[in-house]
Short mmCIF file of C-alpha atoms and ligand atoms in Angstrom, two decimals:
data_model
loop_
_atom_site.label_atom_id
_atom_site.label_comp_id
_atom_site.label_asym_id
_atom_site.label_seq_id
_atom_site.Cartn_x
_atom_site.Cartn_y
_atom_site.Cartn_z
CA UNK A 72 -93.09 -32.02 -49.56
CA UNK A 73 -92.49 -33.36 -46.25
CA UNK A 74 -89.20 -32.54 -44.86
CA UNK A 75 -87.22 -35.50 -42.93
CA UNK A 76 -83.68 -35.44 -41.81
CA UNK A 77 -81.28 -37.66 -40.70
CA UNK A 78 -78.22 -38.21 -38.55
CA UNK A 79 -76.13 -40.78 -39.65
CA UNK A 80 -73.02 -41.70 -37.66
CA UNK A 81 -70.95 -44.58 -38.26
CA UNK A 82 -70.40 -46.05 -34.41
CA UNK A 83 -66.56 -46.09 -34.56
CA UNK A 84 -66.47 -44.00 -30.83
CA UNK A 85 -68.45 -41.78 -29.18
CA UNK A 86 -70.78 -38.94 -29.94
CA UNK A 87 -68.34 -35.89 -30.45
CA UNK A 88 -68.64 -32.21 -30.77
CA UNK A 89 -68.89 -32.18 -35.03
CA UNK A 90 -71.02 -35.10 -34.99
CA UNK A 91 -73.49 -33.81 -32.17
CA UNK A 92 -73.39 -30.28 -33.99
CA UNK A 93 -74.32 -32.18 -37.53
CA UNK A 94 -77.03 -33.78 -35.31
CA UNK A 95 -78.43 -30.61 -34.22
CA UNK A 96 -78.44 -28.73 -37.49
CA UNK A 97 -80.47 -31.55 -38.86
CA UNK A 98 -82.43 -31.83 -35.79
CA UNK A 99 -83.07 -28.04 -35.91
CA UNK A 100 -84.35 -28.19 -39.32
CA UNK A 101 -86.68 -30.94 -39.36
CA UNK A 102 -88.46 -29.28 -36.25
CA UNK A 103 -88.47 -25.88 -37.54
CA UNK A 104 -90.05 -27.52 -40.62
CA UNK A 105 -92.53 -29.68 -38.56
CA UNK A 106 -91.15 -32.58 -40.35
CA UNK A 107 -89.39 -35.27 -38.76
CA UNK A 108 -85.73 -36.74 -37.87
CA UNK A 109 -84.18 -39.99 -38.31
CA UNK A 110 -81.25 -41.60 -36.50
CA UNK A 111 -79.58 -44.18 -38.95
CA UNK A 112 -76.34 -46.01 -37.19
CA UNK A 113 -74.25 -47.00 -40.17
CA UNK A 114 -72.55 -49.94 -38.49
CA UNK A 115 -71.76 -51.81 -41.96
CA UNK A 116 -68.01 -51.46 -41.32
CA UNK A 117 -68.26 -54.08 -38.76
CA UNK A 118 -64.22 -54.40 -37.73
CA UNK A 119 -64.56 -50.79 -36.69
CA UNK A 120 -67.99 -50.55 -35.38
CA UNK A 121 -68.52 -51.76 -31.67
CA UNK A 122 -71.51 -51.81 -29.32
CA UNK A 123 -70.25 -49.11 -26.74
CA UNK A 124 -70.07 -46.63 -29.71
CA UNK A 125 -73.81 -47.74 -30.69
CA UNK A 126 -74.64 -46.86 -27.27
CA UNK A 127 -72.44 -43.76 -26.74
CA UNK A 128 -74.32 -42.51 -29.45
CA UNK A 129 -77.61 -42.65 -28.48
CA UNK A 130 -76.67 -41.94 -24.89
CA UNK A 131 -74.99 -38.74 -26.54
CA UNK A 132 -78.29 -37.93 -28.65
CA UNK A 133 -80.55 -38.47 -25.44
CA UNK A 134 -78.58 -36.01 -23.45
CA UNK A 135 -78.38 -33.30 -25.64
CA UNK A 136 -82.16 -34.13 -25.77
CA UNK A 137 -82.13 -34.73 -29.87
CA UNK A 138 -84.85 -37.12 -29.91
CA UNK A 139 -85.50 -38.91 -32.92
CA UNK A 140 -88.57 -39.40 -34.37
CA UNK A 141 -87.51 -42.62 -36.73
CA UNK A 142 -85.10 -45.15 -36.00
CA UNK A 143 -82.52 -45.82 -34.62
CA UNK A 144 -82.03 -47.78 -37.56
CA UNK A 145 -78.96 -50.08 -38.07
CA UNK A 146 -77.10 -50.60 -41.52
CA UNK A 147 -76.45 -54.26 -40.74
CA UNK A 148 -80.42 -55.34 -40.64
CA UNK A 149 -80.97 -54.00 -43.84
CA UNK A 150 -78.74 -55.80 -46.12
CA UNK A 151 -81.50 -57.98 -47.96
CA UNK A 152 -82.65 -54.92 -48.86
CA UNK A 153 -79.33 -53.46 -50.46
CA UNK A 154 -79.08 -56.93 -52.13
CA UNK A 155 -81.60 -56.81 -53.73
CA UNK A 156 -81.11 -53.44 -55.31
CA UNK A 157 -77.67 -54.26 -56.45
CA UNK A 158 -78.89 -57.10 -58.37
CA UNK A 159 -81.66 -54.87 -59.47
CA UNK A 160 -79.06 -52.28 -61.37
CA UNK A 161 -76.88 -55.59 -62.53
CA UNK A 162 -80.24 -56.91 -64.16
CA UNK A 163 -80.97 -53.59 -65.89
CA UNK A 164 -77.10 -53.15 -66.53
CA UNK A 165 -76.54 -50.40 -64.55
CA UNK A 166 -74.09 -52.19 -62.65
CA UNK A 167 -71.89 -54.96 -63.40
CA UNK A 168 -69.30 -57.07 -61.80
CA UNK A 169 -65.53 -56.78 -61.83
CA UNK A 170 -63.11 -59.27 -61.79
CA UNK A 171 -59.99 -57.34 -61.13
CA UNK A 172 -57.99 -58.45 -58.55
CA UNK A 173 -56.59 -55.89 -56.45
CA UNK A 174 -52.64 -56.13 -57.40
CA UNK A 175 -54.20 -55.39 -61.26
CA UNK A 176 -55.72 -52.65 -59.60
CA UNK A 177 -52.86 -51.40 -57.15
CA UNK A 178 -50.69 -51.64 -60.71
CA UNK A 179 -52.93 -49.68 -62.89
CA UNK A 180 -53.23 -46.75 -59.54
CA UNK A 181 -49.08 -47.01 -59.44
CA UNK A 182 -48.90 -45.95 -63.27
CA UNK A 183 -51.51 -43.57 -62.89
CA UNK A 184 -49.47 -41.67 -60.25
CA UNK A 185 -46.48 -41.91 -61.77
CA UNK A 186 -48.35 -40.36 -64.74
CA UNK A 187 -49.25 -37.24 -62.10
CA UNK A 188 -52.58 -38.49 -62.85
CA UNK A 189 -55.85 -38.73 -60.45
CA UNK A 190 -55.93 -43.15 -59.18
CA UNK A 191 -59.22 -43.93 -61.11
CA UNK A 192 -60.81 -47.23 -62.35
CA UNK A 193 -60.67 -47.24 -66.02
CA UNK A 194 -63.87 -49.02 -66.97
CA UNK A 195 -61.76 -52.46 -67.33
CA UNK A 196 -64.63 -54.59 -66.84
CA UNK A 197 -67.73 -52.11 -67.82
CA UNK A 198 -68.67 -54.07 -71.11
CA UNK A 199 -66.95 -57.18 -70.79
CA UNK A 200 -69.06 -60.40 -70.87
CA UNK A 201 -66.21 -62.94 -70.91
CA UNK A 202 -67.27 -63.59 -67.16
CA UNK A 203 -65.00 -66.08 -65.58
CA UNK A 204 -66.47 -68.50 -63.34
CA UNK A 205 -64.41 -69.07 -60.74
CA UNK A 206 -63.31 -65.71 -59.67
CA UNK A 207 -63.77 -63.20 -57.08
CA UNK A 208 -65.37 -60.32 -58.18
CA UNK A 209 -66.88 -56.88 -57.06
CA UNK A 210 -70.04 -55.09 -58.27
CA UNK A 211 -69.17 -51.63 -59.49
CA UNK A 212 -71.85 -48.90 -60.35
CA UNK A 213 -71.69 -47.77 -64.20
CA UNK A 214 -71.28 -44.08 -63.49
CA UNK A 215 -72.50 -42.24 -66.51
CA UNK A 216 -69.73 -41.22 -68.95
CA UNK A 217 -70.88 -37.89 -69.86
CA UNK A 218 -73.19 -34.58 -68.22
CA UNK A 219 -72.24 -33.05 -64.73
CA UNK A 220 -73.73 -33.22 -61.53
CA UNK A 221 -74.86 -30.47 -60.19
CA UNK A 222 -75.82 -29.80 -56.10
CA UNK A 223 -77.76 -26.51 -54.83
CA UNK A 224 -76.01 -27.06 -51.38
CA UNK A 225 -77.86 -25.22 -49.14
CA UNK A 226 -74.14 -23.94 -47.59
CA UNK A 227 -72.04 -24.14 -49.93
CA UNK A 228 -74.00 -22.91 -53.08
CA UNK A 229 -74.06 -24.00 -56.10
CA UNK A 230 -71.58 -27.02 -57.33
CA UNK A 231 -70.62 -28.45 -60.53
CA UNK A 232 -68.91 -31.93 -61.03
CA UNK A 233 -68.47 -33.03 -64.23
CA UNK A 234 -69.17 -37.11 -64.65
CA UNK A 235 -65.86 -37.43 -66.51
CA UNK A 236 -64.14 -36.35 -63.10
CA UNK A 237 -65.97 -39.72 -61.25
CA UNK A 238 -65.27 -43.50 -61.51
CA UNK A 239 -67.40 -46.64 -61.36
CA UNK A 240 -67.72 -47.41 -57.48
CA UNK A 241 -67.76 -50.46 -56.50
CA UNK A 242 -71.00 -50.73 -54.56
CA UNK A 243 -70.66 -54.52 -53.37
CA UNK A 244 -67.42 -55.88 -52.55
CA UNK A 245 -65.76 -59.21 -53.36
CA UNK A 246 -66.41 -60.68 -50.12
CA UNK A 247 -70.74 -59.70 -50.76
CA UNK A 248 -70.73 -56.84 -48.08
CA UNK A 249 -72.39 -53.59 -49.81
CA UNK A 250 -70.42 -50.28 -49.35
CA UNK A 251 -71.12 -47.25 -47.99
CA UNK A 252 -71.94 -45.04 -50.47
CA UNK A 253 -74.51 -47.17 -51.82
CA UNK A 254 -75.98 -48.22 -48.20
CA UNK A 255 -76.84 -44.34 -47.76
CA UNK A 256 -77.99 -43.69 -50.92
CA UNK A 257 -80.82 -46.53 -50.32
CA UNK A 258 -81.05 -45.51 -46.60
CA UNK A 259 -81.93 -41.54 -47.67
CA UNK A 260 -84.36 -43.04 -50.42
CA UNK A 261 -86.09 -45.59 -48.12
CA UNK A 262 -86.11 -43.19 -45.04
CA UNK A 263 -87.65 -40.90 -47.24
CA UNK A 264 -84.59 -38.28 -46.66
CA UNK A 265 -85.33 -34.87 -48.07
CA UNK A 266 -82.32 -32.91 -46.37
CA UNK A 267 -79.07 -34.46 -45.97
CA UNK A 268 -77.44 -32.51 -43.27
CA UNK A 269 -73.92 -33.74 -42.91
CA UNK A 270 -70.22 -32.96 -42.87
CA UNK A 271 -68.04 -31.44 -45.77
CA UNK A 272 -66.21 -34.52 -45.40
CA UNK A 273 -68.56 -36.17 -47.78
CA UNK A 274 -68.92 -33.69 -50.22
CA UNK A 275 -67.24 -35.86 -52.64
CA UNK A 276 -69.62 -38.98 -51.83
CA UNK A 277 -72.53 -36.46 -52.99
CA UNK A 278 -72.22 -36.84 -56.54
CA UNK A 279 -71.86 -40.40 -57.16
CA UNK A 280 -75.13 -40.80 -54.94
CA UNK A 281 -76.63 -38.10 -56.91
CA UNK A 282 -76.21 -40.83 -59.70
CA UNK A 283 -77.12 -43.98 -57.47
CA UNK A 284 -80.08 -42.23 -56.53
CA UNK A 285 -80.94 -41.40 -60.38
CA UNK A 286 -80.13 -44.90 -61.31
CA UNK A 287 -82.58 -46.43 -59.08
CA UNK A 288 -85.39 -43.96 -60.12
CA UNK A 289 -84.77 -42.37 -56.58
CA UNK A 290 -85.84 -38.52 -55.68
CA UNK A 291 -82.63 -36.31 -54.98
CA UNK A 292 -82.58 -34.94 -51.62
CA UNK A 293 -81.47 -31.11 -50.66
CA UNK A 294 -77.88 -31.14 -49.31
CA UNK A 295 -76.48 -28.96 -46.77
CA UNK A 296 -72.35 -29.86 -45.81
CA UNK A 297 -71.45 -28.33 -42.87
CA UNK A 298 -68.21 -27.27 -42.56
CA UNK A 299 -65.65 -28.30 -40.20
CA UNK A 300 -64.97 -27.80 -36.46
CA UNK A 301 -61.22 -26.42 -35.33
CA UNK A 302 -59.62 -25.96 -32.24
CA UNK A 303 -58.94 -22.57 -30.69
CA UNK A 304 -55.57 -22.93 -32.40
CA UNK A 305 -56.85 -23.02 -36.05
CA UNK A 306 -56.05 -26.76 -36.32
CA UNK A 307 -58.26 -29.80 -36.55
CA UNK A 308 -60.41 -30.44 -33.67
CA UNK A 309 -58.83 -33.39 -31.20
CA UNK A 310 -58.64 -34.37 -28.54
CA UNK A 311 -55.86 -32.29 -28.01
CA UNK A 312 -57.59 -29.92 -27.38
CA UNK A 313 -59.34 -30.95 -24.62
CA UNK A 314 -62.65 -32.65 -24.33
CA UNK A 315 -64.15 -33.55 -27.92
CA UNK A 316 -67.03 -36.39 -26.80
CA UNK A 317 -70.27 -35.16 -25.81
CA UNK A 318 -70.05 -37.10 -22.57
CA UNK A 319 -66.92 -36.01 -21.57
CA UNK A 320 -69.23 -32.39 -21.42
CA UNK A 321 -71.43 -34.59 -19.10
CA UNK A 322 -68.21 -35.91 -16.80
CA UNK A 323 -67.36 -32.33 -16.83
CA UNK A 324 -70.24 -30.51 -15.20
CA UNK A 325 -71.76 -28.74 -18.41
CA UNK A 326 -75.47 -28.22 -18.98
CA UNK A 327 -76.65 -30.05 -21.66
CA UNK A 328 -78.21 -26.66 -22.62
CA UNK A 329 -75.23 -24.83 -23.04
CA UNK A 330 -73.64 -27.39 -25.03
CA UNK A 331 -75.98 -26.90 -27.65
CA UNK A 332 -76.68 -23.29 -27.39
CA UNK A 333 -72.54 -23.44 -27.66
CA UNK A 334 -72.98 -25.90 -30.90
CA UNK A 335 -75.62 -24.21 -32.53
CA UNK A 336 -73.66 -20.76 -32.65
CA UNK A 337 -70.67 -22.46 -33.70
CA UNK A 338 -71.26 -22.03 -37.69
CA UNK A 339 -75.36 -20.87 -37.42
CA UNK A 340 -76.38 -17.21 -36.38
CA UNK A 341 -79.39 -15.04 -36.02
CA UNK A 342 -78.28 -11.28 -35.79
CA UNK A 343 -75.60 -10.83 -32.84
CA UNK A 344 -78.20 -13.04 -30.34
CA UNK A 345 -75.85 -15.24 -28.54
CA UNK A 346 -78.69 -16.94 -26.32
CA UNK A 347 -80.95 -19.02 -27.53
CA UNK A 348 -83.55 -21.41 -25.85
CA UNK A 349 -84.02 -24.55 -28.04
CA UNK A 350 -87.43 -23.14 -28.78
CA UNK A 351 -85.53 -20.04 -30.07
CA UNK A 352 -83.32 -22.19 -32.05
CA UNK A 353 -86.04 -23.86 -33.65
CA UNK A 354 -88.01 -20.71 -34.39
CA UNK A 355 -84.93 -19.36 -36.02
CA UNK A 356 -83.09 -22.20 -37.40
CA UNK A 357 -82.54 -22.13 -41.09
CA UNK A 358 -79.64 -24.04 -43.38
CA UNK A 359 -79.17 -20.66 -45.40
CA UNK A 360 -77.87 -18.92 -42.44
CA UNK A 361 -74.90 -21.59 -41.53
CA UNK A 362 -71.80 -20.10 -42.21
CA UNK A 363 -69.26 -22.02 -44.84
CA UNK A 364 -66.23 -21.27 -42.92
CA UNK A 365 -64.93 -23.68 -40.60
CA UNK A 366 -65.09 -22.46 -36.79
CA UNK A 367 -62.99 -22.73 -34.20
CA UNK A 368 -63.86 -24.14 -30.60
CA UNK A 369 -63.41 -21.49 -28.03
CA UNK A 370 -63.93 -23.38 -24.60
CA UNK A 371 -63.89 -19.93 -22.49
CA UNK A 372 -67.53 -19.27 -24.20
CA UNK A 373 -68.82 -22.92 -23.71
CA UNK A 374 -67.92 -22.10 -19.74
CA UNK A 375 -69.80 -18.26 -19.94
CA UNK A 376 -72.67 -20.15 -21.37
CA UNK A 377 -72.53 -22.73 -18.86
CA UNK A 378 -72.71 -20.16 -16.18
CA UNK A 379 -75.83 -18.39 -17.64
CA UNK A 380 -77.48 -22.06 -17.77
CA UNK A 381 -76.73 -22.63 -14.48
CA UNK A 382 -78.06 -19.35 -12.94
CA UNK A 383 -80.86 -18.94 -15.62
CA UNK A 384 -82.83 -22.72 -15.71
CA UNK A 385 -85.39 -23.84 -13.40
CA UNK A 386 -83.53 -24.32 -10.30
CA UNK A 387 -85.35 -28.16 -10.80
CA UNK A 388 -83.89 -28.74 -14.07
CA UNK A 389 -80.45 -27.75 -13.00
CA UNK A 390 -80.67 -29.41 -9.55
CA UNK A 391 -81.46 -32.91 -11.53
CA UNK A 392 -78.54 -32.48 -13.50
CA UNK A 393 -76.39 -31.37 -10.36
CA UNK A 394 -77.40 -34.58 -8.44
CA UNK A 395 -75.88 -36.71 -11.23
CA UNK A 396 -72.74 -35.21 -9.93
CA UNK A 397 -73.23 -35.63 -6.93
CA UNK A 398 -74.36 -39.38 -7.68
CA UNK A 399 -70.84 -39.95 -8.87
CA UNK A 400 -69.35 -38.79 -5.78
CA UNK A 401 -71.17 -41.07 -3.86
CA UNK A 402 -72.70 -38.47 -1.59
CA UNK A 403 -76.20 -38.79 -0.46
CA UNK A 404 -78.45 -35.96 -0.64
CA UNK A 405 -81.21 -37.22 1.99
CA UNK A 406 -80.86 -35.11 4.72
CA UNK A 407 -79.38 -32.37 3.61
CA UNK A 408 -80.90 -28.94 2.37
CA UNK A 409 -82.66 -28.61 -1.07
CA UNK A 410 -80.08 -28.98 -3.94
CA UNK A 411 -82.04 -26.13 -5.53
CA UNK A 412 -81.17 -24.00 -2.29
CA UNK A 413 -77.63 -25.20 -2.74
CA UNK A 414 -77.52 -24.03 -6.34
CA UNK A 415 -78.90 -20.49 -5.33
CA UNK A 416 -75.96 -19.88 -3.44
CA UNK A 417 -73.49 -21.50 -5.09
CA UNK A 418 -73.91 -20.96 -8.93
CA UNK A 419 -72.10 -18.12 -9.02
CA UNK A 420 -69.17 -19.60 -7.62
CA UNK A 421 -68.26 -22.00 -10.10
CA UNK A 422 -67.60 -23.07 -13.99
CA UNK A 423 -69.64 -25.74 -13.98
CA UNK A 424 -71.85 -28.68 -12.06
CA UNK A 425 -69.07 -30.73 -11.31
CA UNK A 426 -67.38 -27.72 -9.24
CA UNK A 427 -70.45 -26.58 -7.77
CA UNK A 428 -70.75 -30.66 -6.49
CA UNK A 429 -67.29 -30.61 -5.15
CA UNK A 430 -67.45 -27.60 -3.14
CA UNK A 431 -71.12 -27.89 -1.87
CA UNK A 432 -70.71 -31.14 -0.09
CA UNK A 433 -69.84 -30.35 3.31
CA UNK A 434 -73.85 -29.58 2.61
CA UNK A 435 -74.66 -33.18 3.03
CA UNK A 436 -71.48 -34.58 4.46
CA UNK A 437 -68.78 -34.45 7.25
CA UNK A 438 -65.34 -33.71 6.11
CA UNK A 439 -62.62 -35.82 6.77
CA UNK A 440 -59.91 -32.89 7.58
CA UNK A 441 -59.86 -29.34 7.59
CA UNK A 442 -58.01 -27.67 4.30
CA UNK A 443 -54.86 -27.60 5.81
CA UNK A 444 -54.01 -24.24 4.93
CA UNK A 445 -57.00 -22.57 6.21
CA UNK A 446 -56.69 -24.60 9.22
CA UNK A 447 -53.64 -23.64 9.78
CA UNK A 448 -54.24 -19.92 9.32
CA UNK A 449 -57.53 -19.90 10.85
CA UNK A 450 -58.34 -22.52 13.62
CA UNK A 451 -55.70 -21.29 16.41
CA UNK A 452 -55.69 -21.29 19.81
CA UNK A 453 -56.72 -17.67 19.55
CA UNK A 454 -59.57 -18.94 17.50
CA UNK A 455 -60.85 -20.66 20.14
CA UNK A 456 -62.78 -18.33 22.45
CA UNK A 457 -63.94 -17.21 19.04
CA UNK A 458 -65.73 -20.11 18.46
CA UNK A 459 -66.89 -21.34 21.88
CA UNK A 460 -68.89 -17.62 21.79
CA UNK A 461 -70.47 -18.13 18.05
CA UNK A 462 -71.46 -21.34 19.28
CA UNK A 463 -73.32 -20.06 21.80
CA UNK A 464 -74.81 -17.09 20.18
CA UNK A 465 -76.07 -19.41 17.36
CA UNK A 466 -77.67 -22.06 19.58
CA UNK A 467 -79.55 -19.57 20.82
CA UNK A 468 -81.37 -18.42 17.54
CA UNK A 469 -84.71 -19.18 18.11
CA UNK A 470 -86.05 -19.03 14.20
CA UNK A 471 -83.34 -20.53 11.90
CA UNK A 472 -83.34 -17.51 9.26
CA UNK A 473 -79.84 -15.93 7.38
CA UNK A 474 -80.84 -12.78 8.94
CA UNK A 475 -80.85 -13.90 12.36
CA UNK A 476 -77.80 -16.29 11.89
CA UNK A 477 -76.20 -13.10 10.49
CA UNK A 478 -77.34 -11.43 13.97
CA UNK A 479 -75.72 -14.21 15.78
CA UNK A 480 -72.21 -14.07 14.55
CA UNK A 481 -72.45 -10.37 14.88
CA UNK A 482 -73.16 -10.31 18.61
CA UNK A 483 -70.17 -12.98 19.17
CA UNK A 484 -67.78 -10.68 17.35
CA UNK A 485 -69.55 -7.58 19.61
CA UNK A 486 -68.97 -9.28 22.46
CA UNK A 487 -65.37 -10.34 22.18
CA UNK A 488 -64.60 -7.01 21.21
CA UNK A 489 -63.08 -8.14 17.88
CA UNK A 490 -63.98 -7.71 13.69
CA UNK A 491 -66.04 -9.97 12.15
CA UNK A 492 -63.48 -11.34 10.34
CA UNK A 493 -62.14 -13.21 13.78
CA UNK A 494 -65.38 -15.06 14.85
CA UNK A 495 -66.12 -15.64 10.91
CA UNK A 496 -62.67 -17.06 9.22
CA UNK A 497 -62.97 -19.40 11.96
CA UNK A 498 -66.22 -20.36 12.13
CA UNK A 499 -66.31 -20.67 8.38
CA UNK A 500 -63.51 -23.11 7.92
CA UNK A 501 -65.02 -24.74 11.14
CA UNK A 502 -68.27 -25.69 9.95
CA UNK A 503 -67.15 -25.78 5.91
CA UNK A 504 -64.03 -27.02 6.51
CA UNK A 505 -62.47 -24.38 4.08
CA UNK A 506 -62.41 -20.66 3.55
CA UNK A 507 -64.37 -20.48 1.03
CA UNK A 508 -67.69 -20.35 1.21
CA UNK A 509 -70.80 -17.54 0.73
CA UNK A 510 -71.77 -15.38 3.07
CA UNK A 511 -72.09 -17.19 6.47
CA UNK A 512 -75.62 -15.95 6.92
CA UNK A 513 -76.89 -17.95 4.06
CA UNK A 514 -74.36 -20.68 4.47
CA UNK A 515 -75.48 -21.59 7.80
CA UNK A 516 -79.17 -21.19 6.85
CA UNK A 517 -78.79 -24.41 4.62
CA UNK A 518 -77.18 -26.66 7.96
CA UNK A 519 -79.25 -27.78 10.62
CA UNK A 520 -77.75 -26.10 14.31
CA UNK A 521 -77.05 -29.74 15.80
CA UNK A 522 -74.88 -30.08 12.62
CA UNK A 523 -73.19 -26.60 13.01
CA UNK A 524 -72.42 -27.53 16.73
CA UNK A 525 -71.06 -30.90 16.15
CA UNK A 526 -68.45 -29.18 13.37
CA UNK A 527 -67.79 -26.16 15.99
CA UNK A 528 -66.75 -28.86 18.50
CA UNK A 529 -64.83 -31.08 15.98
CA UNK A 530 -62.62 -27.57 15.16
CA UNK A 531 -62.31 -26.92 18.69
CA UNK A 532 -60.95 -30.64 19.45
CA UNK A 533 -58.78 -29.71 16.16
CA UNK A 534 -57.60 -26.78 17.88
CA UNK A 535 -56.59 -28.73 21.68
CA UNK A 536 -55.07 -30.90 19.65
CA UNK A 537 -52.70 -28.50 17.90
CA UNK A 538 -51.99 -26.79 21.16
CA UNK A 539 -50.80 -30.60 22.64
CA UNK A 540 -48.52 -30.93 20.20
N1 LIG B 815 -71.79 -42.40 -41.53
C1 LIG B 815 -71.18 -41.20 -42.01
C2 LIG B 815 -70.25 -40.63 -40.96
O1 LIG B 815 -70.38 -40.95 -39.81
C3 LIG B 815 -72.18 -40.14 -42.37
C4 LIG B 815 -72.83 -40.41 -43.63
C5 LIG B 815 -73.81 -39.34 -44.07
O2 LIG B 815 -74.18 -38.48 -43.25
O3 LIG B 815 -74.21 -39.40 -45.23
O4 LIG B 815 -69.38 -39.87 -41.31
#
């Protein structure tokens, strides 16, 4: 048998951190299977689905890099097709249709309450033929009365619903539109769905499928429900606590890497390995070893793995996804050194792309001000001979190298008789603008000389300035 998964996610919002780690389970699988992996956007609910969620989705999936290999398909084009069907279990009376309004209904759900019983359809309409013609009415699926249903969930083991438990679902409502459960149920069969990888959430939807599916002569998939995601606190995942859409990972500076090395351990392990390269994870990958309790988000790891990413991926791979950042802040990278030689220095420095882009443009360029504290601690009158003597010792490197840069400021501090720390503080927050920075050597290797010059002169003009005052 061919294996096929699917992601399935109704476009209500954006991509977020359960949904994209459902997606990558199933992902995982069908690739570590060789089979293949379908993206299905189940936009029948159509007052809460909108087009930016459609497209948050698959900006999400693309990414992450979860290509799919079918689809995307969309619930709304296919609704001939669940027609049809429904009139196809109403012809062999497997369905029928349900003229209960819903105050009958909302009546007969009060008593059953007040009873302490479960709110279930009773079968009202299930072998009535008095049809009336001029009513509304809803299509209901004739749920077999007796047996069990039974699922070999892949996570959660074996499971045992007894048909007495479920209730004839309506599968078409009054108004024509079909519902959901019987929309996926025709989706799996027609996609040719083997594994169902999705969320605990619809555990309960499983077994009334189960019966759509057997109704229409359907195969019954494998299921695997994944359990939920928490917050570090132990509650529900929101956006409480912090960032819970994909993108927002983006906006933030994270490696699309780490996000799913970060998702696949959350709930999935192999031995105590923490890192794994998507090739790993595919190698790996299997629904068995997915844990069944619910994890909890721990954003200080997502950051550790960020940093590994960041210092550990082709310096080409993370430089593309550092420009982005850049991009956003409008600064242009012609002109200045090699993002890649940027990233080399800088990696180590920061949580995450968006930092490193913050504090790496005076790369590519000119600040407005000094920091104002630095400046103030740093570029002082006494700085002055300081820098007018680095200035010169650096103009006169002859081959532009960190060692000899390195030299440079070394014979300027020589000279004046002082540490390094006098001709360097200065000179740092001179040419950076701040006093933070790497090592000068390597800092000044990535700016041209004419560019360390003009920023000597613009601290020294800073500095007369400060004196006139
Ligand atoms: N559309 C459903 C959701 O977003 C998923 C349905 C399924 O995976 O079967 O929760």
């Amino acid at each position: 048998m061919s294996v096929v998964t699917r992601f399935a996610p109704s476009p209500t919002g954006y991509l977020h951190v359960g949904g994209a780690r459902t997606a990558l389970y199933s992902w995982l699988y069908a690739k570590s299977q060789g089979g293949e992996f379908v993206l299905r956007i189940e936009d029948t609910d159509l007052e809460r689905s909108t087009e930016e969620a459609k497209q948050a989705i698959l900006d999400g999936m693309q990414w992450l890099g979860l290509t799919w290999d079918k689809g995307p398909y969309y619930q709304t084009e296919r609704f001939d097709r669940y027609k049809a069907l429904i009139q196809q279990l109403l012809d062999e009376g497997k369905a029928y249709k349900c003229f209960m309004s819903s105050e009958e209904l909302d009546a007969i759900r009060e008593e059953q309450k007040a009873k302490g019983e479960k709110p279930r359809y009773p079968g009202t309409w299930r072998e009535r033929t008095d049809h009336p013609t001029d009513q509304p009415y809803a299509i209901r699926f004739k749920n077999p009365l007796e047996g069990t249903v039974v699922i070999n969930d892949h996570i959660r083991g074996k499971i045992e619903i007894s048909n007495s438990e479920l209730d004839d679902l309506i599968i078409q409502r009054s108004d024509g539109s079909p519902t959901y459960n019987f929309c996926v149920v025709v989706d799996d069969w027609d996609m040719a769905v083997s594994h169902v990888v999705r969320g605990e959430d619809h555990i309960n939807n499983t077994p009334r499928q189960i019966n759509i599916l057997k109704a229409l002569g359907a195969p019954i998939p494998e299921y695997a429900h994944v359990s939920m995601i928490l917050g570090d606190d132990g509650k529900k995942l929101s956006k409480r606590h912090g960032a819970v859409s994909v993108m927002q990972y983006r906006d933030d500076g994270f490696l699309p890497q780490a996000v799913l090395n970060y998702l696949v351990r959350l709930g999935w392990s192999h031995g105590d390995q923490e890192i794994f390269s998507v090739d790993e994870m595919i190698e790996y990958f299997s629904l068995d070893d997915i844990g069944q309790s619910a994890s909890a988000f721990n954003t200080e790891k997502l950051i550790w793995l960020n940093q590994h990413y960041m210092k550990s991926l082709p310096a080409s791979e993370v430089a593309t996804r550092a420009k982005w950042h850049f991009d956003q802040m409008n600064v242009d990278l012609g002109g200045g050194p090699a993002l890649e030689a940027v990233i080399a220095i800088q990696a180590d420095r920061v949580k995450t792309l968006k930092e490193l882009a913050e504090i790496s443009t005076y790369f590519y360029q000119d600040f407005a001000d000094f920091d104002e504290k630095a400046a103030k601690k740093h570029l002082r009158p006494v700085a002055k001979q300081a820098l007018q003597t680095v200035k010169e010792t650096l103009m006169a490197v002859e081959t532009w190298s960190p060692e000899h840069i390195g030299a440079a400021i070394n014979q300027a501090a020589d000279s004046l008789g002082v540490g390094m720390g006098k001709v360097g503080m200065p000179l740092r927050v001179a040419v950076t603008g701040s006093g933070n920075s790497p090592s000068l050597d390597i800092t000044l290797n990535l700016l041209s000389k004419e560019k360390i010059a003009e920023r000597i002169d613009k601290a020294l003009t800073f500095i007369a300035n400060r004196e006139n005052s």
